[in-house]
mmCIF file of C-alpha atoms in Angstrom:
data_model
loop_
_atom_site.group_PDB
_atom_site.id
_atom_site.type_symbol
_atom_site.label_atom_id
_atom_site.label_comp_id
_atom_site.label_asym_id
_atom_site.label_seq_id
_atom_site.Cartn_x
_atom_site.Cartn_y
_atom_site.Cartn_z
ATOM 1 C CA UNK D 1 5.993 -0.497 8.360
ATOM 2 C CA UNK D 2 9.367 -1.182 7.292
ATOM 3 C CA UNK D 3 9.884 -1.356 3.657
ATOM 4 C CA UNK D 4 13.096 -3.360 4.154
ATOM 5 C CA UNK D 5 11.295 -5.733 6.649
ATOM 6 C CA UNK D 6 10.720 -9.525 6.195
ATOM 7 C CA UNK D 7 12.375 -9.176 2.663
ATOM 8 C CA UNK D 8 12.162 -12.145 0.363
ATOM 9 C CA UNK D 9 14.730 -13.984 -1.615
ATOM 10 C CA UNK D 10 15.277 -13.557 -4.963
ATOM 11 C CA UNK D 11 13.454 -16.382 -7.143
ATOM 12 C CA UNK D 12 11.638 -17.682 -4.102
ATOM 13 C CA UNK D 13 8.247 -18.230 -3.783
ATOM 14 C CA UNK D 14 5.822 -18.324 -0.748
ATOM 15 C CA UNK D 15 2.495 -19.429 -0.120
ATOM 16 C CA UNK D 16 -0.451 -17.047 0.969
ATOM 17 C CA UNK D 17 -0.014 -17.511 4.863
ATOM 18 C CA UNK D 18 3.575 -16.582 4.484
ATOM 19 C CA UNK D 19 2.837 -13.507 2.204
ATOM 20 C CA UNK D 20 0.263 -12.636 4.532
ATOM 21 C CA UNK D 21 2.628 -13.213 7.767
ATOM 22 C CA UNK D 22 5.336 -11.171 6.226
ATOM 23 C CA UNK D 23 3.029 -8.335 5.397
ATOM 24 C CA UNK D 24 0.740 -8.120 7.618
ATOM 25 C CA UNK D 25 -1.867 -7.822 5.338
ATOM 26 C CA UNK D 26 -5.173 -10.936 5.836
ATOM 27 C CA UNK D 27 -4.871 -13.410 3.368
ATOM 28 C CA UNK D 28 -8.266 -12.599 1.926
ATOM 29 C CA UNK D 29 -7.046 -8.989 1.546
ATOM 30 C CA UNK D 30 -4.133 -10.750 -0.481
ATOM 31 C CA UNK D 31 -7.135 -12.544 -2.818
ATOM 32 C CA UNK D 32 -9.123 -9.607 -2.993
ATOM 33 C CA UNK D 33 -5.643 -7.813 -4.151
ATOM 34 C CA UNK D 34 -5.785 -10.463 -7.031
ATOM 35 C CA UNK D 35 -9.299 -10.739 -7.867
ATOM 36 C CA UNK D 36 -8.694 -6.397 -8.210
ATOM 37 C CA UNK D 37 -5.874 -6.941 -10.430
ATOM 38 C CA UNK D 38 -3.487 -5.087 -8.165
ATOM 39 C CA UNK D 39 -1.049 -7.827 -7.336
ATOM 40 C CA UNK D 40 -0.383 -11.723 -9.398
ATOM 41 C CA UNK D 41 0.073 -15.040 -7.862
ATOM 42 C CA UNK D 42 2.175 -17.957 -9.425
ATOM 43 C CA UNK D 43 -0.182 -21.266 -9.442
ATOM 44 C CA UNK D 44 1.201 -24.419 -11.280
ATOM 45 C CA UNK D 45 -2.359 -25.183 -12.166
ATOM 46 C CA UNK D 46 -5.748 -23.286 -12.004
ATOM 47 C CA UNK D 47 -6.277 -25.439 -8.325
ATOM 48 C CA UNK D 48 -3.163 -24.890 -7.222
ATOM 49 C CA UNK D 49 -2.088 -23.160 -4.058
ATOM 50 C CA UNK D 50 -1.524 -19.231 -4.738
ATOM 51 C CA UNK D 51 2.358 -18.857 -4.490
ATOM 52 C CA UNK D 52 3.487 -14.959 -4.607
ATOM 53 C CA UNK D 53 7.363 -13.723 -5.349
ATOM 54 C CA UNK D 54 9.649 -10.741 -4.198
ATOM 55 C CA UNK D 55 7.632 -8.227 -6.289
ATOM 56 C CA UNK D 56 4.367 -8.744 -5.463
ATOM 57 C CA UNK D 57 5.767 -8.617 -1.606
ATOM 58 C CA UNK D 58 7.116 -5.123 -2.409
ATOM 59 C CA UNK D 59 3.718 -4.305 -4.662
ATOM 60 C CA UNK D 60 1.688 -5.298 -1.647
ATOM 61 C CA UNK D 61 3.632 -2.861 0.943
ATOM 62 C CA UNK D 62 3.246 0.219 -1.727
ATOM 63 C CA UNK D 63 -0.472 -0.789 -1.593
ATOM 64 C CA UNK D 64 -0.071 -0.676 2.127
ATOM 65 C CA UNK D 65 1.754 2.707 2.084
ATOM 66 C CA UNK D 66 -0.304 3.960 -0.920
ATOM 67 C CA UNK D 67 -3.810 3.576 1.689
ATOM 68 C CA UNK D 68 -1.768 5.165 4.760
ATOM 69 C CA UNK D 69 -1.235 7.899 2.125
ATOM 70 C CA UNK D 70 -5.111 8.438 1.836
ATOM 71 C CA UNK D 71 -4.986 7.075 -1.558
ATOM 72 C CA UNK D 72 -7.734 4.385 -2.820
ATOM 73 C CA UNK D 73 -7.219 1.353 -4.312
ATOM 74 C CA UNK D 74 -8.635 2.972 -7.789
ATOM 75 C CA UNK D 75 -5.517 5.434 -7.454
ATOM 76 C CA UNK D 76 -3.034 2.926 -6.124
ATOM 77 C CA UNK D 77 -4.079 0.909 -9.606
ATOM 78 C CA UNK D 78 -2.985 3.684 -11.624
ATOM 79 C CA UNK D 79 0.381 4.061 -9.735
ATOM 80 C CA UNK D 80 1.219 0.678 -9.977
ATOM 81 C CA UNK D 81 0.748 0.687 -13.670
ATOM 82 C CA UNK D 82 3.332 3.087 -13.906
ATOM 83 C CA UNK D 83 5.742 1.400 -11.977
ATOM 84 C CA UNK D 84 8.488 -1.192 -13.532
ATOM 85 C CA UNK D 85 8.266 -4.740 -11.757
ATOM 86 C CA UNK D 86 12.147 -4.000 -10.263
ATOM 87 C CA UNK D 87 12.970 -2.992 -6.999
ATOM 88 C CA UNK D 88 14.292 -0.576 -5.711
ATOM 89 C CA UNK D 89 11.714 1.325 -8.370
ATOM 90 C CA UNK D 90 14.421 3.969 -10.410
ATOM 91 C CA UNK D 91 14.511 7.295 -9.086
ATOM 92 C CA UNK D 92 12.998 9.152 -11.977
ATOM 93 C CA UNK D 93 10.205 6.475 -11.704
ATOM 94 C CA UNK D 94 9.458 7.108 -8.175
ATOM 95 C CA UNK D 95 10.132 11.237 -8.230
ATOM 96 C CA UNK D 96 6.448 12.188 -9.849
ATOM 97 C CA UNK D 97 4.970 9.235 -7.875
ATOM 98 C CA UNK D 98 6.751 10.339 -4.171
ATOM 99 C CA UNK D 99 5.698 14.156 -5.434
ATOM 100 C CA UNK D 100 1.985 12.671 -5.366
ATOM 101 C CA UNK D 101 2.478 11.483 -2.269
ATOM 102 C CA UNK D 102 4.080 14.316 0.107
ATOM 103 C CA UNK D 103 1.460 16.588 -1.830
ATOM 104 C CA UNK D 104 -1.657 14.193 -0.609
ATOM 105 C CA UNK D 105 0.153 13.434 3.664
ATOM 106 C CA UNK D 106 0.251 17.785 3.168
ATOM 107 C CA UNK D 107 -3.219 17.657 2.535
ATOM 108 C CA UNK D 108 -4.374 14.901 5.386
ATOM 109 C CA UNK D 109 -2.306 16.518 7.586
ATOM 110 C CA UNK D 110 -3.939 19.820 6.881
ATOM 111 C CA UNK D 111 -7.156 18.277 7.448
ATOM 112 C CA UNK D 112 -6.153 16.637 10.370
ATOM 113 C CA UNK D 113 -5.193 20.166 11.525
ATOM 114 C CA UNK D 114 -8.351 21.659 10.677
ATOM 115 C CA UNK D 115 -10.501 18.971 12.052
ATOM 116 C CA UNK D 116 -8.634 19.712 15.874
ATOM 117 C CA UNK D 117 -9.551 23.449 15.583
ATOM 118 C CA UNK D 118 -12.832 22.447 14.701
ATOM 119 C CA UNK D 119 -13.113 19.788 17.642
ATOM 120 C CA UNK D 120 -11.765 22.509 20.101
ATOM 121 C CA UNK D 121 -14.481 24.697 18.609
ATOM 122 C CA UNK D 122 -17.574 22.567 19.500
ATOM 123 C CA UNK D 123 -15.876 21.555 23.316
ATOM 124 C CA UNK D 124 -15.928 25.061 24.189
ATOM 125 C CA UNK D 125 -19.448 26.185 22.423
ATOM 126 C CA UNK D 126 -20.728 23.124 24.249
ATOM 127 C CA UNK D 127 -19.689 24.365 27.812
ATOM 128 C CA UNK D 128 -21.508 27.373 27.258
#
């Protein structure tokens, strides 16, 4: 996914089909999101139609990234706690956070890596 892609404007607001079109995430991923406390909604009134902003668009492709990653949504919690509510996130900001990251793709991929070697394993003790 493109972190640049489908970018909203600054000050504008969008409704939950929008938010969900523009990141590809269901709409009752985007509520369960909320209900976790990982992303916010803007609602004129407690009946109102859920109406989400810029930052939660770019909070909701970390979240998206974050789970690629291998991280869960307990962890992605924590990271977004650290981060400010400004994008793009400050550099010092994101260093121990990317850090994290490269350290936990190194780790999937070296499971990924072991997993073939096993597979390989079993095909050819099977054909025996």
């Amino acid at each position: 996914m493109d972190c640049n892609a489908h970018l909203i404007a600054a000050g504008e607001l969008i409704n939950i089909r929008e938010m969900s079109e523009r990141s590809s995430v269901p709409a009752s991923t985007l509520r369960y999101y909320e209900k976790l406390g990982l992303i916010t909604s803007e609602r004129e009134t407690s009946g109102s139609h859920r109406r989400y902003s810029e930052s939660t668009f770019h909070r909701i492709i970390y979240i998206t990234l974050a789970q690629r990653a291998g991280f869960n949504l307990e962890e992605i919690a924590e990271q977004l706690a650290m981060l400010p509510d400004i994008h793009p996130v400050p550099p010092k900001v994101w260093a121990p956070l990317r850090k994290k990251w490269e350290k936990r793709i190194d780790q999937n991929i070296a499971e990924l890596k072991q997993l073939k070697i096993d597979l390989r394993r079993c095909a050819r003790n099977a054909s025996r």
